[in-house]
């Protein structure tokens, strides 16, 4: 009996999204179809141990913190054919950006205010949790906030996050392009010059 590759343990359902470095897929466990997950797959092959370690850094950073109800859980990671895979908790409601694109106008109605505040509270609780472990997210945006089936907001994607030891050192004296290493097309208003 041939060994089964990790990605063959899942039924790949649909692409949930893509970023600069990877794409995310909704999957179901092949033998336990009631178990749904999200799997993040690197776009390109890693070419060196340093690149592989950079993918692993995200998983280690996430797993060095205890689980929290408003932070997406990282379950396991593996490599195959020089691509990196990360199995994570699946949030059935999609991204906040998807919700805003679909329901943005309706969410402005006073009747939806409690829903908006519930998402905001969830994100704030997730941020409070990671900050208590001296982790800074560095890529907070609507595409990295997920909505659970329960309507709660979940903090996702710590790929650009910095731990205390990474952020230590003298304060910068200028804004470098590396400080703006977020998603193309989205720059936090904090970094705008107007």
PDB file of C-alpha atoms in Angstrom, residues 4-165:
ATOM      1  CA  UNK A   4      -0.770   8.773   0.942  1.00  0.00           C
ATOM      2  CA  UNK A   5       0.399  12.381   0.565  1.00  0.00           C
ATOM      3  CA  UNK A   6      -1.080  14.836   3.073  1.00  0.00           C
ATOM      4  CA  UNK A   7      -3.106  16.732   0.478  1.00  0.00           C
ATOM      5  CA  UNK A   8      -4.761  13.445  -0.569  1.00  0.00           C
ATOM      6  CA  UNK A   9      -6.370  13.224   2.869  1.00  0.00           C
ATOM      7  CA  UNK A  10      -8.766  15.956   1.762  1.00  0.00           C
ATOM      8  CA  UNK A  11     -11.477  16.566  -0.802  1.00  0.00           C
ATOM      9  CA  UNK A  12     -10.623  19.960  -2.281  1.00  0.00           C
ATOM     10  CA  UNK A  13     -13.837  21.967  -2.634  1.00  0.00           C
ATOM     11  CA  UNK A  14     -13.308  25.571  -3.663  1.00  0.00           C
ATOM     12  CA  UNK A  15     -10.757  28.332  -3.704  1.00  0.00           C
ATOM     13  CA  UNK A  16     -11.515  30.811  -0.922  1.00  0.00           C
ATOM     14  CA  UNK A  17      -8.998  33.471  -1.828  1.00  0.00           C
ATOM     15  CA  UNK A  18      -5.458  34.319  -2.831  1.00  0.00           C
ATOM     16  CA  UNK A  19      -2.796  36.742  -1.744  1.00  0.00           C
ATOM     17  CA  UNK A  20       0.706  37.650  -2.836  1.00  0.00           C
ATOM     18  CA  UNK A  21       2.283  34.503  -1.451  1.00  0.00           C
ATOM     19  CA  UNK A  22      -0.406  31.824  -1.359  1.00  0.00           C
ATOM     20  CA  UNK A  23      -3.961  30.758  -2.041  1.00  0.00           C
ATOM     21  CA  UNK A  24      -6.481  29.283   0.397  1.00  0.00           C
ATOM     22  CA  UNK A  25      -8.836  26.395  -0.310  1.00  0.00           C
ATOM     23  CA  UNK A  26     -11.856  24.994   1.528  1.00  0.00           C
ATOM     24  CA  UNK A  27     -11.476  21.244   1.986  1.00  0.00           C
ATOM     25  CA  UNK A  28     -13.261  18.360   3.695  1.00  0.00           C
ATOM     26  CA  UNK A  29     -11.477  15.434   5.305  1.00  0.00           C
ATOM     27  CA  UNK A  30     -11.705  12.469   2.900  1.00  0.00           C
ATOM     28  CA  UNK A  31     -12.670   9.953   5.607  1.00  0.00           C
ATOM     29  CA  UNK A  32     -14.592  12.330   7.902  1.00  0.00           C
ATOM     30  CA  UNK A  33     -16.549  14.624   5.542  1.00  0.00           C
ATOM     31  CA  UNK A  34     -18.158  16.517   8.439  1.00  0.00           C
ATOM     32  CA  UNK A  35     -14.695  17.997   9.190  1.00  0.00           C
ATOM     33  CA  UNK A  36     -14.006  21.129   7.144  1.00  0.00           C
ATOM     34  CA  UNK A  37     -10.703  22.983   7.020  1.00  0.00           C
ATOM     35  CA  UNK A  38      -8.931  25.738   5.123  1.00  0.00           C
ATOM     36  CA  UNK A  39      -5.632  24.869   3.469  1.00  0.00           C
ATOM     37  CA  UNK A  40      -3.170  27.585   2.497  1.00  0.00           C
ATOM     38  CA  UNK A  41      -0.842  26.603  -0.377  1.00  0.00           C
ATOM     39  CA  UNK A  42       2.248  28.588  -1.354  1.00  0.00           C
ATOM     40  CA  UNK A  43       2.098  29.972  -4.915  1.00  0.00           C
ATOM     41  CA  UNK A  44       5.625  29.145  -5.798  1.00  0.00           C
ATOM     42  CA  UNK A  45       8.151  26.539  -4.825  1.00  0.00           C
ATOM     43  CA  UNK A  46      10.533  27.524  -2.070  1.00  0.00           C
ATOM     44  CA  UNK A  47      14.097  27.542  -3.352  1.00  0.00           C
ATOM     45  CA  UNK A  48      16.132  27.404  -0.179  1.00  0.00           C
ATOM     46  CA  UNK A  49      16.062  26.388   3.452  1.00  0.00           C
ATOM     47  CA  UNK A  50      15.716  30.109   4.339  1.00  0.00           C
ATOM     48  CA  UNK A  51      12.519  30.410   2.254  1.00  0.00           C
ATOM     49  CA  UNK A  52      11.170  27.193   3.801  1.00  0.00           C
ATOM     50  CA  UNK A  53      11.969  28.561   7.265  1.00  0.00           C
ATOM     51  CA  UNK A  54      10.051  31.769   6.459  1.00  0.00           C
ATOM     52  CA  UNK A  55       6.901  29.714   5.728  1.00  0.00           C
ATOM     53  CA  UNK A  56       7.470  27.719   8.917  1.00  0.00           C
ATOM     54  CA  UNK A  57       7.925  30.936  10.929  1.00  0.00           C
ATOM     55  CA  UNK A  58       4.243  31.803  10.458  1.00  0.00           C
ATOM     56  CA  UNK A  59       3.120  28.407  11.758  1.00  0.00           C
ATOM     57  CA  UNK A  60       5.515  28.508  14.705  1.00  0.00           C
ATOM     58  CA  UNK A  61       4.445  32.029  15.632  1.00  0.00           C
ATOM     59  CA  UNK A  62       0.769  31.011  15.574  1.00  0.00           C
ATOM     60  CA  UNK A  63       1.380  27.831  17.558  1.00  0.00           C
ATOM     61  CA  UNK A  64       3.582  29.501  20.175  1.00  0.00           C
ATOM     62  CA  UNK A  65       0.436  31.238  21.442  1.00  0.00           C
ATOM     63  CA  UNK A  66      -2.353  29.311  23.165  1.00  0.00           C
ATOM     64  CA  UNK A  67      -5.575  28.896  21.199  1.00  0.00           C
ATOM     65  CA  UNK A  68      -8.086  31.727  21.344  1.00  0.00           C
ATOM     66  CA  UNK A  69     -11.721  31.746  20.156  1.00  0.00           C
ATOM     67  CA  UNK A  70     -11.110  34.790  17.900  1.00  0.00           C
ATOM     68  CA  UNK A  71      -7.812  33.749  16.306  1.00  0.00           C
ATOM     69  CA  UNK A  72      -7.842  31.199  13.484  1.00  0.00           C
ATOM     70  CA  UNK A  73      -6.278  27.933  14.647  1.00  0.00           C
ATOM     71  CA  UNK A  74      -3.284  26.556  12.750  1.00  0.00           C
ATOM     72  CA  UNK A  75      -3.555  22.764  12.837  1.00  0.00           C
ATOM     73  CA  UNK A  76      -0.560  21.419  10.908  1.00  0.00           C
ATOM     74  CA  UNK A  77       1.833  22.221   8.091  1.00  0.00           C
ATOM     75  CA  UNK A  78       3.702  20.149   5.549  1.00  0.00           C
ATOM     76  CA  UNK A  79       5.700  20.460   2.370  1.00  0.00           C
ATOM     77  CA  UNK A  80       5.330  18.573  -0.897  1.00  0.00           C
ATOM     78  CA  UNK A  81       7.074  19.180  -4.216  1.00  0.00           C
ATOM     79  CA  UNK A  82       8.762  22.220  -2.618  1.00  0.00           C
ATOM     80  CA  UNK A  83       5.372  23.845  -1.947  1.00  0.00           C
ATOM     81  CA  UNK A  84       4.240  24.629   1.578  1.00  0.00           C
ATOM     82  CA  UNK A  85       0.778  23.711   2.920  1.00  0.00           C
ATOM     83  CA  UNK A  86      -0.887  24.913   6.126  1.00  0.00           C
ATOM     84  CA  UNK A  87      -4.072  23.315   7.454  1.00  0.00           C
ATOM     85  CA  UNK A  88      -6.193  25.781   9.438  1.00  0.00           C
ATOM     86  CA  UNK A  89      -9.594  26.207  10.991  1.00  0.00           C
ATOM     87  CA  UNK A  90     -12.272  26.922   8.365  1.00  0.00           C
ATOM     88  CA  UNK A  91     -14.442  29.998   8.930  1.00  0.00           C
ATOM     89  CA  UNK A  92     -17.601  29.365   6.934  1.00  0.00           C
ATOM     90  CA  UNK A  93     -18.610  33.041   6.647  1.00  0.00           C
ATOM     91  CA  UNK A  94     -15.639  33.974   4.454  1.00  0.00           C
ATOM     92  CA  UNK A  95     -13.620  37.168   4.735  1.00  0.00           C
ATOM     93  CA  UNK A  96     -14.866  40.460   6.072  1.00  0.00           C
ATOM     94  CA  UNK A  97     -13.991  41.909   2.649  1.00  0.00           C
ATOM     95  CA  UNK A  98     -16.341  39.393   1.014  1.00  0.00           C
ATOM     96  CA  UNK A  99     -19.113  40.323   3.444  1.00  0.00           C
ATOM     97  CA  UNK A 100     -18.535  44.044   2.797  1.00  0.00           C
ATOM     98  CA  UNK A 101     -18.581  43.496  -0.978  1.00  0.00           C
ATOM     99  CA  UNK A 102     -21.789  41.472  -0.758  1.00  0.00           C
ATOM    100  CA  UNK A 103     -23.686  43.213   2.065  1.00  0.00           C
ATOM    101  CA  UNK A 104     -21.883  46.536   2.568  1.00  0.00           C
ATOM    102  CA  UNK A 105     -24.825  48.840   1.913  1.00  0.00           C
ATOM    103  CA  UNK A 106     -27.222  46.732   3.985  1.00  0.00           C
ATOM    104  CA  UNK A 107     -24.761  46.706   6.910  1.00  0.00           C
ATOM    105  CA  UNK A 108     -25.067  50.508   7.135  1.00  0.00           C
ATOM    106  CA  UNK A 109     -28.694  50.132   8.272  1.00  0.00           C
ATOM    107  CA  UNK A 110     -29.206  50.635  12.026  1.00  0.00           C
ATOM    108  CA  UNK A 111     -30.757  47.166  12.308  1.00  0.00           C
ATOM    109  CA  UNK A 112     -27.362  45.597  11.461  1.00  0.00           C
ATOM    110  CA  UNK A 113     -25.332  47.609  13.968  1.00  0.00           C
ATOM    111  CA  UNK A 114     -25.207  44.745  16.541  1.00  0.00           C
ATOM    112  CA  UNK A 115     -23.751  42.431  13.850  1.00  0.00           C
ATOM    113  CA  UNK A 116     -21.060  44.981  12.983  1.00  0.00           C
ATOM    114  CA  UNK A 117     -20.129  45.460  16.638  1.00  0.00           C
ATOM    115  CA  UNK A 118     -19.943  41.680  17.207  1.00  0.00           C
ATOM    116  CA  UNK A 119     -17.376  41.332  14.414  1.00  0.00           C
ATOM    117  CA  UNK A 120     -15.428  44.323  15.754  1.00  0.00           C
ATOM    118  CA  UNK A 121     -15.451  42.884  19.297  1.00  0.00           C
ATOM    119  CA  UNK A 122     -14.180  39.537  18.003  1.00  0.00           C
ATOM    120  CA  UNK A 123     -11.317  41.172  16.128  1.00  0.00           C
ATOM    121  CA  UNK A 124     -10.452  43.318  19.180  1.00  0.00           C
ATOM    122  CA  UNK A 125     -10.407  40.216  21.403  1.00  0.00           C
ATOM    123  CA  UNK A 126      -8.154  38.424  18.895  1.00  0.00           C
ATOM    124  CA  UNK A 127      -5.783  41.397  18.735  1.00  0.00           C
ATOM    125  CA  UNK A 128      -5.731  41.689  22.527  1.00  0.00           C
ATOM    126  CA  UNK A 129      -4.763  38.005  22.704  1.00  0.00           C
ATOM    127  CA  UNK A 130      -1.882  38.150  20.223  1.00  0.00           C
ATOM    128  CA  UNK A 131      -0.640  41.448  21.699  1.00  0.00           C
ATOM    129  CA  UNK A 132      -0.571  39.831  25.155  1.00  0.00           C
ATOM    130  CA  UNK A 133       2.025  37.433  23.666  1.00  0.00           C
ATOM    131  CA  UNK A 134       3.968  40.369  22.198  1.00  0.00           C
ATOM    132  CA  UNK A 135       2.954  39.633  18.612  1.00  0.00           C
ATOM    133  CA  UNK A 136       2.043  42.442  16.211  1.00  0.00           C
ATOM    134  CA  UNK A 137      -0.138  41.378  13.248  1.00  0.00           C
ATOM    135  CA  UNK A 138       1.292  43.858  10.652  1.00  0.00           C
ATOM    136  CA  UNK A 139      -1.300  42.993   7.958  1.00  0.00           C
ATOM    137  CA  UNK A 140      -4.696  43.735   9.487  1.00  0.00           C
ATOM    138  CA  UNK A 141      -7.243  44.330   6.716  1.00  0.00           C
ATOM    139  CA  UNK A 142     -10.709  43.055   5.751  1.00  0.00           C
ATOM    140  CA  UNK A 143      -9.217  40.126   3.776  1.00  0.00           C
ATOM    141  CA  UNK A 144      -7.466  38.892   6.947  1.00  0.00           C
ATOM    142  CA  UNK A 145     -10.547  39.032   9.145  1.00  0.00           C
ATOM    143  CA  UNK A 146     -12.687  35.938   8.780  1.00  0.00           C
ATOM    144  CA  UNK A 147     -16.305  35.461   9.764  1.00  0.00           C
ATOM    145  CA  UNK A 148     -17.333  32.241  11.448  1.00  0.00           C
ATOM    146  CA  UNK A 149     -20.629  30.429  11.015  1.00  0.00           C
ATOM    147  CA  UNK A 150     -21.525  32.048  14.358  1.00  0.00           C
ATOM    148  CA  UNK A 151     -21.066  35.552  12.878  1.00  0.00           C
ATOM    149  CA  UNK A 152     -18.006  36.266  15.057  1.00  0.00           C
ATOM    150  CA  UNK A 153     -14.864  37.932  13.706  1.00  0.00           C
ATOM    151  CA  UNK A 154     -11.665  35.882  13.632  1.00  0.00           C
ATOM    152  CA  UNK A 155      -8.134  37.207  13.194  1.00  0.00           C
ATOM    153  CA  UNK A 156      -6.322  35.335  10.412  1.00  0.00           C
ATOM    154  CA  UNK A 157      -3.019  35.225   8.528  1.00  0.00           C
ATOM    155  CA  UNK A 158      -0.061  35.979  10.761  1.00  0.00           C
ATOM    156  CA  UNK A 159       2.344  35.584   7.831  1.00  0.00           C
ATOM    157  CA  UNK A 160       3.693  39.130   8.200  1.00  0.00           C
ATOM    158  CA  UNK A 161       3.330  39.273  12.000  1.00  0.00           C
ATOM    159  CA  UNK A 162       6.300  40.131  14.169  1.00  0.00           C
ATOM    160  CA  UNK A 163       7.150  38.617  17.531  1.00  0.00           C
ATOM    161  CA  UNK A 164       8.815  40.620  20.291  1.00  0.00           C
ATOM    162  CA  UNK A 165      12.308  39.412  19.403  1.00  0.00           C
TER     163      UNK A 165
END
